[in-house]
Tab-separated table of C-alpha atoms (C1' of nucleotides) in Angstrom:
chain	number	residue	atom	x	y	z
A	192	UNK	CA	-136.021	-21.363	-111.031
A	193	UNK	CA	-138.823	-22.536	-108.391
A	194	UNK	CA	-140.176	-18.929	-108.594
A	195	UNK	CA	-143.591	-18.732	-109.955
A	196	UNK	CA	-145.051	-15.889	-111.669
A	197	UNK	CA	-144.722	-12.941	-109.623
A	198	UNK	CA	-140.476	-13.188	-109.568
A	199	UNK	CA	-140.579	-9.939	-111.419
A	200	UNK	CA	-142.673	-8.089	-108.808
A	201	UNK	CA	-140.418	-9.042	-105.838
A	202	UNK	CA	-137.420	-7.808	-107.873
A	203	UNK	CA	-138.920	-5.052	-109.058
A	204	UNK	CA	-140.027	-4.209	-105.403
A	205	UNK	CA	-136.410	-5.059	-103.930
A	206	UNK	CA	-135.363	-2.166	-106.601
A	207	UNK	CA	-137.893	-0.100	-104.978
A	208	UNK	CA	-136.898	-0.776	-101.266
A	209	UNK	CA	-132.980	-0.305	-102.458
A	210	UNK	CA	-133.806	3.473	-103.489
A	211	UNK	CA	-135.848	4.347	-100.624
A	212	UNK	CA	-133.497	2.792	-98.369
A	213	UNK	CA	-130.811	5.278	-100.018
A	214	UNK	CA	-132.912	8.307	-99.539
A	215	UNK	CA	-134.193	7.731	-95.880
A	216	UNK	CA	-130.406	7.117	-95.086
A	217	UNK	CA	-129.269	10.293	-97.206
A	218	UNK	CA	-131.888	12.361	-95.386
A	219	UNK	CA	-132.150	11.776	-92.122
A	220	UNK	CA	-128.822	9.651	-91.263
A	221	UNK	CA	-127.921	6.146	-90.327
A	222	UNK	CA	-128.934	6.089	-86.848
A	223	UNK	CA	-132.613	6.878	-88.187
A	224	UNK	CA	-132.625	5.133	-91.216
A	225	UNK	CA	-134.583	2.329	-89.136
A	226	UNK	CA	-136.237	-0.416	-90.928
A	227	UNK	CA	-139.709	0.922	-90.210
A	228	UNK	CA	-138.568	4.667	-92.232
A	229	UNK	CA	-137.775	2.634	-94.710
A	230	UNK	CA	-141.145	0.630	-94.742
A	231	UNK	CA	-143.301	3.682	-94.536
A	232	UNK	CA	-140.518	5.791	-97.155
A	233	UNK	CA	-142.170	2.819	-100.040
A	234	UNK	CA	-145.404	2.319	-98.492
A	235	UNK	CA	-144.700	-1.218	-96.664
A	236	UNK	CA	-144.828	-2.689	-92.693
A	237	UNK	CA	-141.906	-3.308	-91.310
A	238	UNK	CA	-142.063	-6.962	-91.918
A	239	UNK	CA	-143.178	-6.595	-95.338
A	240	UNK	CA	-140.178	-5.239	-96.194
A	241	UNK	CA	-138.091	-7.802	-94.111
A	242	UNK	CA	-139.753	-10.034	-96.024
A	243	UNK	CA	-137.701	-9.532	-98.869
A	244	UNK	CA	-134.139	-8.789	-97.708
A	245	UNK	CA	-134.554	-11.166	-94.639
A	246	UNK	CA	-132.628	-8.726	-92.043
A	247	UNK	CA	-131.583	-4.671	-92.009
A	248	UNK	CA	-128.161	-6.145	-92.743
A	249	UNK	CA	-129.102	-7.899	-95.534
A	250	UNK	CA	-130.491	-5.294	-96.712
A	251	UNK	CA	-128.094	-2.778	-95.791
A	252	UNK	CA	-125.390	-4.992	-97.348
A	253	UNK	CA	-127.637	-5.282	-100.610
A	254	UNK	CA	-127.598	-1.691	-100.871
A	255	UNK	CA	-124.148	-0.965	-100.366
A	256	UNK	CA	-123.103	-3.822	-103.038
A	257	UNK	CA	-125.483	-2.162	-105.677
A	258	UNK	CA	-123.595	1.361	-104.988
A	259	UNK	CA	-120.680	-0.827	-105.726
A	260	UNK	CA	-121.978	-2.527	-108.734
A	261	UNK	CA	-123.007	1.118	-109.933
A	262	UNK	CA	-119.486	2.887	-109.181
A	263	UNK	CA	-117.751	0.315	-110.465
A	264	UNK	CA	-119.759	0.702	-114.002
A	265	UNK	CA	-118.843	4.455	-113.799
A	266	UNK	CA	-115.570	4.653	-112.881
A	267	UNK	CA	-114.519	1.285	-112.588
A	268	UNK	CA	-112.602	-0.031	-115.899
A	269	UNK	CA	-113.661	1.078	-119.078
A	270	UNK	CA	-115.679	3.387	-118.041
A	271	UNK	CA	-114.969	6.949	-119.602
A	272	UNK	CA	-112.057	7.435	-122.677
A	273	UNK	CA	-109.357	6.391	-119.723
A	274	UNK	CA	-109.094	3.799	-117.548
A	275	UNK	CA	-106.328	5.509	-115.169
A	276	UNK	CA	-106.467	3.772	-111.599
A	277	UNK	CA	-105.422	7.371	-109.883
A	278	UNK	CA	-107.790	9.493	-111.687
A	279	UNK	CA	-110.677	6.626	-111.668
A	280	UNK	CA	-110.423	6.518	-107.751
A	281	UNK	CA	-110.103	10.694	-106.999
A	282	UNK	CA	-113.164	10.777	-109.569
A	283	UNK	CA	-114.833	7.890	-107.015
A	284	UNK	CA	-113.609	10.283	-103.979
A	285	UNK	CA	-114.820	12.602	-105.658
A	286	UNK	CA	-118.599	11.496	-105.739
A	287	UNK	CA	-118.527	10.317	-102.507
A	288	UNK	CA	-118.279	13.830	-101.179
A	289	UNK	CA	-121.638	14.009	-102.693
A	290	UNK	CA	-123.530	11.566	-101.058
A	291	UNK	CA	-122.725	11.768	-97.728
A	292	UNK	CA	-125.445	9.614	-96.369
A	293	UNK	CA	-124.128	6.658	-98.598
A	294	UNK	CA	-121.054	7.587	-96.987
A	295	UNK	CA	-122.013	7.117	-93.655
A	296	UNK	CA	-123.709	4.176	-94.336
A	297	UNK	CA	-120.550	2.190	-95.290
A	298	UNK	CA	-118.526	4.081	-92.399
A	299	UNK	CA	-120.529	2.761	-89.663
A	300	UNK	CA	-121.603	-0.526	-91.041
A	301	UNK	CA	-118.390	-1.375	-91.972
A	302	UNK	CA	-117.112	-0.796	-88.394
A	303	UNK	CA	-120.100	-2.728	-87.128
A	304	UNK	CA	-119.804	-5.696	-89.017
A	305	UNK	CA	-115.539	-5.880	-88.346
A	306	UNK	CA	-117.088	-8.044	-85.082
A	307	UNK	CA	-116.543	-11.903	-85.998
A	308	UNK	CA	-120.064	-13.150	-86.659
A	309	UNK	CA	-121.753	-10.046	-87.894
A	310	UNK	CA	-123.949	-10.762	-90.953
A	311	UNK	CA	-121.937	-8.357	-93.372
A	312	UNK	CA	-118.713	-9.362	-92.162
A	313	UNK	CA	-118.259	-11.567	-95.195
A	314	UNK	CA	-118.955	-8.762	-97.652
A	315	UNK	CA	-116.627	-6.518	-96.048
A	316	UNK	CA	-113.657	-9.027	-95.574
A	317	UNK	CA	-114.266	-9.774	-99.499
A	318	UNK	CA	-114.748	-6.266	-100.519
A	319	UNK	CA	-111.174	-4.916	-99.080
A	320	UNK	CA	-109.628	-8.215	-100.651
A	321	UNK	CA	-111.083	-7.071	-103.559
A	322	UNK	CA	-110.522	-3.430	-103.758
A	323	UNK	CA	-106.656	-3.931	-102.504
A	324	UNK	CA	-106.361	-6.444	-105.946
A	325	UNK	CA	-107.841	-3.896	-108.028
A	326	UNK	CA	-105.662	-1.290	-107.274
A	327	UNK	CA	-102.767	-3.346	-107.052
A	328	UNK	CA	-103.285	-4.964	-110.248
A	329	UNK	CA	-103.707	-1.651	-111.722
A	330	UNK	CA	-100.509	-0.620	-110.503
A	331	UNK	CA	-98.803	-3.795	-112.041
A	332	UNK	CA	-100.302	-2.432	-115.278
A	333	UNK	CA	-98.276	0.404	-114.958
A	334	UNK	CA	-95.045	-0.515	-113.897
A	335	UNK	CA	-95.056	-3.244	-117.054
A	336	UNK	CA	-95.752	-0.191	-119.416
A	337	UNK	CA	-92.576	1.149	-117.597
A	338	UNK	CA	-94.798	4.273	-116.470
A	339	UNK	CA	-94.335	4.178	-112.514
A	340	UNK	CA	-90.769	4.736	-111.027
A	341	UNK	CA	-89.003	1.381	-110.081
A	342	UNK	CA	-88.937	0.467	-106.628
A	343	UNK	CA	-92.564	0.405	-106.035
A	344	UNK	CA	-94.579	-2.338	-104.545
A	345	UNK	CA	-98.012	-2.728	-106.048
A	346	UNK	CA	-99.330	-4.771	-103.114
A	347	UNK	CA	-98.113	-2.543	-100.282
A	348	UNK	CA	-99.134	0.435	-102.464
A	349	UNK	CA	-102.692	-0.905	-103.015
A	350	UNK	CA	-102.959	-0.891	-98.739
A	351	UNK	CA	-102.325	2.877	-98.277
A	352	UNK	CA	-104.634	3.887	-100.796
A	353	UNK	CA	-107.842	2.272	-99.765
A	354	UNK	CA	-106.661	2.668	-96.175
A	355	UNK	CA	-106.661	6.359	-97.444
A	356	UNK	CA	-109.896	6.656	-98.749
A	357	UNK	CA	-111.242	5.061	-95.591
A	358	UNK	CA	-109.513	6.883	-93.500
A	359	UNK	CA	-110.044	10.530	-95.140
A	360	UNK	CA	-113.935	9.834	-95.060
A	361	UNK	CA	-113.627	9.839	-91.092
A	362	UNK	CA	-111.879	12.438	-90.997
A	363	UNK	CA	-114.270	14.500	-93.693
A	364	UNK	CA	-117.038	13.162	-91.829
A	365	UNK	CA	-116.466	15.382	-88.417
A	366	UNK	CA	-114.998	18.151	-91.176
A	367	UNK	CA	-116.736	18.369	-94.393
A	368	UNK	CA	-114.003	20.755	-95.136
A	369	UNK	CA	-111.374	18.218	-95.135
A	370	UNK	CA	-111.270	17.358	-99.297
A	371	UNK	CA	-110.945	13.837	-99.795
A	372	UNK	CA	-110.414	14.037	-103.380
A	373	UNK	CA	-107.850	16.643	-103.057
A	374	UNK	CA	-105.931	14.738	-100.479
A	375	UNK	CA	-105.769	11.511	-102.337
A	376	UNK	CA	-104.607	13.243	-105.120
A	377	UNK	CA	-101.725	14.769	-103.212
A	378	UNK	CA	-101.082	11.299	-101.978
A	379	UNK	CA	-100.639	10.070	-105.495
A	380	UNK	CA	-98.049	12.555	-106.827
A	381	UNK	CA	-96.533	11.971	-103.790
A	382	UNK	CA	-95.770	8.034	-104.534
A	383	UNK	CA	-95.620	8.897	-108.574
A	384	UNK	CA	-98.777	7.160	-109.504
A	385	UNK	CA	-100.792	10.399	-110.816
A	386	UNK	CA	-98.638	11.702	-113.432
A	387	UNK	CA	-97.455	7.880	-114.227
A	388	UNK	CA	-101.091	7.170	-114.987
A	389	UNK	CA	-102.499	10.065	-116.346
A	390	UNK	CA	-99.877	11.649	-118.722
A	391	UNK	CA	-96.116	11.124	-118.992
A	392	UNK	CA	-96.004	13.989	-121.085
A	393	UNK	CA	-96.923	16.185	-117.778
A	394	UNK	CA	-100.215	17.700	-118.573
A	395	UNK	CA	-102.101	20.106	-115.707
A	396	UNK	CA	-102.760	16.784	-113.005
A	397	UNK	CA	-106.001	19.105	-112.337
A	398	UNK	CA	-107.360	19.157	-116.170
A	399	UNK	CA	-110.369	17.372	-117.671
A	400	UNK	CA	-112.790	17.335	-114.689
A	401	UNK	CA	-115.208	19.756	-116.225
A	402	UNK	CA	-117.624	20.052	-113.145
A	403	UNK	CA	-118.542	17.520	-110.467
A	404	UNK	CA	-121.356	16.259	-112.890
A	405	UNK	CA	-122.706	12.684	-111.418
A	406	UNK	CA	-121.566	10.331	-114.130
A	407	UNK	CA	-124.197	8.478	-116.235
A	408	UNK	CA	-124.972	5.837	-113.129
A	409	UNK	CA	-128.662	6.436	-113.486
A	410	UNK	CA	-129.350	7.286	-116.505
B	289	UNK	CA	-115.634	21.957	-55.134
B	290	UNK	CA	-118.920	21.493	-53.660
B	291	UNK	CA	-117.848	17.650	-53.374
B	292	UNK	CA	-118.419	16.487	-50.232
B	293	UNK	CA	-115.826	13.525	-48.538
B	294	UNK	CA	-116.888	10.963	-50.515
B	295	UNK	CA	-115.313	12.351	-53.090
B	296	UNK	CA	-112.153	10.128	-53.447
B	297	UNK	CA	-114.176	7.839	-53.348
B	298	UNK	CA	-116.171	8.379	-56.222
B	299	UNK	CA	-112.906	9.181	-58.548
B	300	UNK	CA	-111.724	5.764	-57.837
B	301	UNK	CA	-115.101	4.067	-58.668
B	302	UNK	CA	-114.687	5.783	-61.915
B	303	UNK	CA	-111.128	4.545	-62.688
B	304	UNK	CA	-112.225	0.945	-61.567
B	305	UNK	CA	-115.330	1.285	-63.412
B	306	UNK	CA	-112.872	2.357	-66.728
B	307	UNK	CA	-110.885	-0.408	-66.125
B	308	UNK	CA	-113.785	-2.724	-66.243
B	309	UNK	CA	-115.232	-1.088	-69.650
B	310	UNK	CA	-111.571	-1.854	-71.139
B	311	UNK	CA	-111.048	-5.513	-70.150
B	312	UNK	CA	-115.286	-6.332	-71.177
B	313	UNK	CA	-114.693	-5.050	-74.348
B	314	UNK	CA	-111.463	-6.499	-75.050
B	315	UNK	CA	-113.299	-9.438	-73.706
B	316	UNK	CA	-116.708	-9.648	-75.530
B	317	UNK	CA	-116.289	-6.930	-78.320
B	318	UNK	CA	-118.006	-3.756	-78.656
B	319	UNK	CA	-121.706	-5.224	-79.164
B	320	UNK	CA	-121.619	-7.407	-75.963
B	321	UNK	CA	-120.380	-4.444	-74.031
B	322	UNK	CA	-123.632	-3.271	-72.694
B	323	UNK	CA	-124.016	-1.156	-69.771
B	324	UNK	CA	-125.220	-3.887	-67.726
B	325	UNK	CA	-122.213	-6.176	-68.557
B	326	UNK	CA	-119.515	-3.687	-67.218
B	327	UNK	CA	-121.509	-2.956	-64.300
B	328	UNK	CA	-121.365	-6.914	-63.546
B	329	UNK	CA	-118.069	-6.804	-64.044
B	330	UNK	CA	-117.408	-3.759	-61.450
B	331	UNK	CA	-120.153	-5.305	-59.365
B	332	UNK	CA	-122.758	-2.906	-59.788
B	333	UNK	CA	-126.044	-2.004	-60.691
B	334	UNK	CA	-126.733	-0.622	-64.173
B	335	UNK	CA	-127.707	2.468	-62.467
B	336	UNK	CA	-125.230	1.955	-59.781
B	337	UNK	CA	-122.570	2.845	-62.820
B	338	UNK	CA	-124.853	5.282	-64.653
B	339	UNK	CA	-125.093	7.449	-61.845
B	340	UNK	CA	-120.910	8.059	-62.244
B	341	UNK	CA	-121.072	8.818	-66.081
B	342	UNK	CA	-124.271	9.447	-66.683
B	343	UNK	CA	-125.027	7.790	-69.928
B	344	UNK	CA	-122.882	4.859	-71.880
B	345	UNK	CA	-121.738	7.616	-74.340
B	346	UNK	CA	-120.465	9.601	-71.552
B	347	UNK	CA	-118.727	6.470	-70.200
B	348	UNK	CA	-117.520	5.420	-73.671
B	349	UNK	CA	-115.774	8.756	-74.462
B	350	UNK	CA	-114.198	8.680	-70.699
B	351	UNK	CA	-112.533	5.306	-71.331
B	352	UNK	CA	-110.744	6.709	-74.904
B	353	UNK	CA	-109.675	10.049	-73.045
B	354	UNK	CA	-107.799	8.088	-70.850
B	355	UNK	CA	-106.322	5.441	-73.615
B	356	UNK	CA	-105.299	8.708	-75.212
B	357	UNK	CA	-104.017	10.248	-71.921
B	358	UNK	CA	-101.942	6.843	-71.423
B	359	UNK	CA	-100.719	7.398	-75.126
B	360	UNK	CA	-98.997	10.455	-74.776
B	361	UNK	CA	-97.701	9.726	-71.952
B	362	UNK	CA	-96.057	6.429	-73.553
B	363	UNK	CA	-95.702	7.621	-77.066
B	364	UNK	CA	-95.615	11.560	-77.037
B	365	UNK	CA	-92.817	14.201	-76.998
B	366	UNK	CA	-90.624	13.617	-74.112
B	367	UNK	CA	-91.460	9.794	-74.316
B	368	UNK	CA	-88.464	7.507	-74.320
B	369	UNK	CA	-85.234	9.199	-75.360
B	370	UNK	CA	-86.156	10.386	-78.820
B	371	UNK	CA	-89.111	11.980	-79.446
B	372	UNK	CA	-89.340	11.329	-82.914
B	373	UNK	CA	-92.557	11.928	-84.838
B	374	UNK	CA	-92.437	8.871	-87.166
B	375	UNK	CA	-91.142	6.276	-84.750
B	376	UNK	CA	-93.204	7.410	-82.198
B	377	UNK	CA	-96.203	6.903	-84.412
B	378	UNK	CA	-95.341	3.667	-85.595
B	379	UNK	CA	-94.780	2.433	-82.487
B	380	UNK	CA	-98.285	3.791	-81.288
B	381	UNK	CA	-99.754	1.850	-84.164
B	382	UNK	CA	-97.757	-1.088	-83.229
B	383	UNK	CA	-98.822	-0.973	-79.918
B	384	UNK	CA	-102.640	-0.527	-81.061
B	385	UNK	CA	-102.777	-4.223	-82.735
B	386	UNK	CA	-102.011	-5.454	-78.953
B	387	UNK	CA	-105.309	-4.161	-77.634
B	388	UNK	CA	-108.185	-4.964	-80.804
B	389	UNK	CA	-110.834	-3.994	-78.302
B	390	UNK	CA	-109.494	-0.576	-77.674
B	391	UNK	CA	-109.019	-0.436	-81.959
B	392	UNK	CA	-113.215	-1.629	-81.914
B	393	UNK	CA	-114.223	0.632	-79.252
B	394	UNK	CA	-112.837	3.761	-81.098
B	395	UNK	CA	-113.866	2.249	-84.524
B	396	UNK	CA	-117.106	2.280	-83.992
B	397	UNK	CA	-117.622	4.377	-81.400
B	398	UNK	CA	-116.039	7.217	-84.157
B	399	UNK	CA	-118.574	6.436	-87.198
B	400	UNK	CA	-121.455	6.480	-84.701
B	401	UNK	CA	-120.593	9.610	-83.574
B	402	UNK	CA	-119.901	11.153	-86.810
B	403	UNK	CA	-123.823	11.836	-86.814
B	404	UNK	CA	-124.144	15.079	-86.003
B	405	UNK	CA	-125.786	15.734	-82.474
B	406	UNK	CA	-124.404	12.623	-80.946
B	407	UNK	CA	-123.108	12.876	-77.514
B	408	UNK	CA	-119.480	12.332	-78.761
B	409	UNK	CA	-119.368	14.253	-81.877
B	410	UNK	CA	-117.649	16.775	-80.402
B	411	UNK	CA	-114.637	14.718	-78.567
B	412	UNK	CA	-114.248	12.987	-82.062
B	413	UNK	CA	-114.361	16.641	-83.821
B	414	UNK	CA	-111.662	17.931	-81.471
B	415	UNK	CA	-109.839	14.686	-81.336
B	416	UNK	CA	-108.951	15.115	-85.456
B	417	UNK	CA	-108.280	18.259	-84.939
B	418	UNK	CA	-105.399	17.789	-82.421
B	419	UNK	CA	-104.052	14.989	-84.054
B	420	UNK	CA	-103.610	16.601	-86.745
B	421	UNK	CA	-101.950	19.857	-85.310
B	422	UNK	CA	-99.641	17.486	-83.064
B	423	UNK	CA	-98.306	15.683	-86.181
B	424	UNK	CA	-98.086	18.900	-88.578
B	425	UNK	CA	-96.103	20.578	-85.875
B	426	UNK	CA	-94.107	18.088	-86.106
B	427	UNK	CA	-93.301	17.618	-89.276
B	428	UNK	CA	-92.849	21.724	-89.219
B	429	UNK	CA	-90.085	21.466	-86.800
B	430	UNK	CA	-88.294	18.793	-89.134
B	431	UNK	CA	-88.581	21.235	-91.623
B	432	UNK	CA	-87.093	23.859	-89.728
B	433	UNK	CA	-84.026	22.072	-88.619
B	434	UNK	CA	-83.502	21.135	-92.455
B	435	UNK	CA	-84.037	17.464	-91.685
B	436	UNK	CA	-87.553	17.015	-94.489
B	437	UNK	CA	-86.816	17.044	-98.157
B	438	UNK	CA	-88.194	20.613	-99.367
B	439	UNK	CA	-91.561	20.803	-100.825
B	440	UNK	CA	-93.456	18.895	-98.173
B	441	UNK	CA	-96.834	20.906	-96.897
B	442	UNK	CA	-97.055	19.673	-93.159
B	443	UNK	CA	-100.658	20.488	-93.111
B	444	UNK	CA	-101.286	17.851	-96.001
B	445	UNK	CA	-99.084	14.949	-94.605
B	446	UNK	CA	-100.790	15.215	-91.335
B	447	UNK	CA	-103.877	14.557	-92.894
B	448	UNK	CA	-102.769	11.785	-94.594
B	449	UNK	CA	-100.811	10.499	-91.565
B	450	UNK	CA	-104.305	10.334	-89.823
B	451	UNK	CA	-106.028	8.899	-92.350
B	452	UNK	CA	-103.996	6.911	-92.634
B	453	UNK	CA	-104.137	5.481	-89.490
B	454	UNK	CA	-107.524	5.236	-88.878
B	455	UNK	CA	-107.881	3.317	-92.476
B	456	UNK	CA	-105.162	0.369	-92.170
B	457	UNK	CA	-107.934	0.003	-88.603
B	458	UNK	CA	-110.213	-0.582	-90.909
B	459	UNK	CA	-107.996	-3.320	-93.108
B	460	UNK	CA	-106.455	-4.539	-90.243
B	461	UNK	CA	-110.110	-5.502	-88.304
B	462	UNK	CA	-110.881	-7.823	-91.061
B	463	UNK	CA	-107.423	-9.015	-91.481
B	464	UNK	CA	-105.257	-9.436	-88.773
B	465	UNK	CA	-102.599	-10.102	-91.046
B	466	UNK	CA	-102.431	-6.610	-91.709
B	467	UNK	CA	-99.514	-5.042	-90.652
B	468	UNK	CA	-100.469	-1.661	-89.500
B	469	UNK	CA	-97.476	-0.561	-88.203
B	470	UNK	CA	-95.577	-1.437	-91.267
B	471	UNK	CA	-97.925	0.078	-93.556
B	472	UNK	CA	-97.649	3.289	-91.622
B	473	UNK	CA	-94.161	2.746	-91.937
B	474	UNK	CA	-94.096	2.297	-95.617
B	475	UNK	CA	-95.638	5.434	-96.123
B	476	UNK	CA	-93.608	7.283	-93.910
B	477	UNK	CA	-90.580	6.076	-96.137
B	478	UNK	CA	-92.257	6.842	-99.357
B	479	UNK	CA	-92.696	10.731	-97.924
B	480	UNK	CA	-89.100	11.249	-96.664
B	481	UNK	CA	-90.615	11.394	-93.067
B	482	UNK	CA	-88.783	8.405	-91.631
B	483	UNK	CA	-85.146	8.688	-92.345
B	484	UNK	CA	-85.575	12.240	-91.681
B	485	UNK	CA	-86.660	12.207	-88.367
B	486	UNK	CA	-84.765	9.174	-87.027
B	487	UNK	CA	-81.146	9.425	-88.121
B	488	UNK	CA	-80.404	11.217	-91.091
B	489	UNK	CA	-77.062	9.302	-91.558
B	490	UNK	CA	-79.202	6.276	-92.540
B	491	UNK	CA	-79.352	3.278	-90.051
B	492	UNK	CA	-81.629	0.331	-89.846
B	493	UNK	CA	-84.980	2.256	-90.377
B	494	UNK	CA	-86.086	-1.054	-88.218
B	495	UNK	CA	-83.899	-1.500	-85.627
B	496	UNK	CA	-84.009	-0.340	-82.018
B	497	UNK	CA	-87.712	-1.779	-81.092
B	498	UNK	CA	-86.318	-4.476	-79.236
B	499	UNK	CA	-89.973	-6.561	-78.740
B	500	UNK	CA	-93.330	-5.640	-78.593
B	501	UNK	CA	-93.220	-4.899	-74.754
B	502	UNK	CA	-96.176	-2.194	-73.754
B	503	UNK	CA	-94.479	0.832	-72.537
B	504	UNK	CA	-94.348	2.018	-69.194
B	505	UNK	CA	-98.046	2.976	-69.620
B	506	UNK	CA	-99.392	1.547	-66.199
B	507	UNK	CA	-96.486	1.661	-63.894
C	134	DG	C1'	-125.450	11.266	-51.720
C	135	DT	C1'	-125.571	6.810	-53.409
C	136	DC	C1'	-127.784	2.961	-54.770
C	137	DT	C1'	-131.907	-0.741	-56.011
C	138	DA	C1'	-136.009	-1.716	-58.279
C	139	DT	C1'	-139.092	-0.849	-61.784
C	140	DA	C1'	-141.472	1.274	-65.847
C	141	DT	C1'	-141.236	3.110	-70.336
C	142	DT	C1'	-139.610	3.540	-74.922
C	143	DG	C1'	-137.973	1.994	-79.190
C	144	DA	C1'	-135.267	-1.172	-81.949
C	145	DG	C1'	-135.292	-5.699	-84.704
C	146	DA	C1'	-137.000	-10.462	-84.988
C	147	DT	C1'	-140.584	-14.077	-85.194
C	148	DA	C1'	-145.231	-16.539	-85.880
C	149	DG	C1'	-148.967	-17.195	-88.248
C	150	DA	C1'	-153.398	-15.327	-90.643
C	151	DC	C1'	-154.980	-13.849	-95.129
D	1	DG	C1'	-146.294	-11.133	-100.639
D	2	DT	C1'	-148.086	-8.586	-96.988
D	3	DC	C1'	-150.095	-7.832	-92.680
D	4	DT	C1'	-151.128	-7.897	-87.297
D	5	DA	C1'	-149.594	-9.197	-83.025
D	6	DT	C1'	-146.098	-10.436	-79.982
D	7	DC	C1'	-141.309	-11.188	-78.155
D	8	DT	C1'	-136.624	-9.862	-76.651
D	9	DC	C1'	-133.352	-6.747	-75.382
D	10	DA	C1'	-130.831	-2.343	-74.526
D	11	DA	C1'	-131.116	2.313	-72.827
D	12	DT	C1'	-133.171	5.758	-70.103
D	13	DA	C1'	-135.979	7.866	-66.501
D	14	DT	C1'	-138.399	7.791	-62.101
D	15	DA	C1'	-139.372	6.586	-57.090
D	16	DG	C1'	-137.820	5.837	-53.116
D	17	DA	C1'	-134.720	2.961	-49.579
D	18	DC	C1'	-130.598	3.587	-46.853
DNA sequence: GTCTATATTGAGATAGAC
DNA sequence: GTCTATCTCAATATAGAC
């Protein structure tokens, strides 16, 4: 509103620092992703990159919420023929295995910003609240259609699976043969979820996932 | 070997200067826990505590091998009167929410040292991997004495047990309303693992942890 | 052998010129 | 909006006292 004329430049150049941000941090790690790589990855100073996020948190935090805003357009509801919570989040597990560096981003900022006070510790707080209602409204969905065996609570249900997919990138992390998709798949035929979600019917659980193909995020 | 008489002397230094790590970052948190802080706290010189572990890593990784030491003495087989895989890990996990700063330290201290070539990477590497066996043995010798519902791959649940673990951390640092133990718990139910390995005629899944008292870990 | 004092390096944050 | 210069602070390495 007060922004004069060159609004669309700064936004345009946030976009810029956002991907470069990603790649430093994809190829060379967290711990030197510094904000200074990141200046020099887009051709900036230090500070005139601080300039527009503020902090590295902030801009850390901007970064992971626009991974957020993009996986949640992919796999997120509506996205693809069917919006099945078990199969959207292996598919999500799934891609994560692919971008490792976006991976470790989240790990270790996440941990870092648990401390009261931290910058990010808002975001985080709000993102598990979030991600726990998701699921667990998801999971609501199905037991109304009758698809999920009785007995099930949504809300304690909703807990072990993003505790899962938190836990199984730590775990891949220090063992990048450890396969996160193929664990929290097991996990969900375990409680009932998978085959309540995907097909009554009883179709191959393993079906339809032609190739690990990124899904139209970018393009 | 080549230790000279002081010897004993320098072994205790250590455990006092562990001791003081533990109660400054239960204290302050993990960011205020510099290496200056704890050697305040031990009363000595930044160096004066350097020259005993040689780096903060070093130090950092010395403080969770003896948590996990203290764990298995208090939690592992031959702990109490039953050791029971599922009760003995819930009661681990219960036992974790009474010491956050321990939780922070290995938090953290675990994502950082996910990057490859950090001074820890290795413990943490090692660490999964033995937590891991420990449980899947356990759930193998279940099997064995017919105790686990058929079907169950011990390899898989122990990976999921982990995860598990390390991801209601996660929840449970932003929300301390976050039962951990209960979720792990929960699971444990879902799986068959619980009522198996406590009392397969079927008692009060819950009863039998008479408070929250720490176990006989220090005396 | 053990410690104190100090210097160096490298990170992010801040101030103010243009 | 971007830059240069400077500040603070943690971690490490070195020199040398006792």
């Amino acid at each position: 509103m007060a922004r004069r004329g060159s609004y669309a430049k700064g936004v345009a150049k946030r976009g810029e620092i956002l991907d470069a941000a990603l790649e430093v941090i994809g190829r060379d790690g967290y711990s030197r992703a510094t904000v200074r790589e990141i200046a020099d990855a887009v051709g900036l100073s230090q500070n005139g990159l601080l300039h527009h996020f503020g902090s590295k948190e902030r801009l850390f935090v901007e970064v992971l919420r626009h991974r957020d805003e993009l996986d949640r357009l992919a796999y997120g509801e509506g996205a693809g023929q069917r919006p099945d919570i078990a199969e959207s989040l292996v598919r999500l597990v799934r891609h994560n295995a692919r971008v490792p560096g976006l991976v470790q981003l989240y790990s270790r900022f996440s941990a870092e910003a648990a401390e009261e006070g931290h910058p990010a510790h808002g975001f985080f707080q709000e993102r598990y609240a979030t991600a726990r209602g998701i699921i667990a409204e998801a999971i609501r969905s199905l037991q109304e259609e009758g698809r999920l065996p009785p007995g099930h609570d949504a809300d304690r249900l909703a807990v072990l699976g993003v505790a899962l997919m938190d836990g199984l990138q730590a775990q891949w992390a220090y063992d990048s043969g450890v396969d996160m998709a193929g664990h929290l798949a097991h996990f969900l035929d375990l409680v009932g979820l998978r085959s309540a979600a995907r097909n009554p019917a009883g179709e191959d659980p393993d079906a339809g996932d032609p190739a690990d193909e990124d899904p139209p995020a970018g393009g």
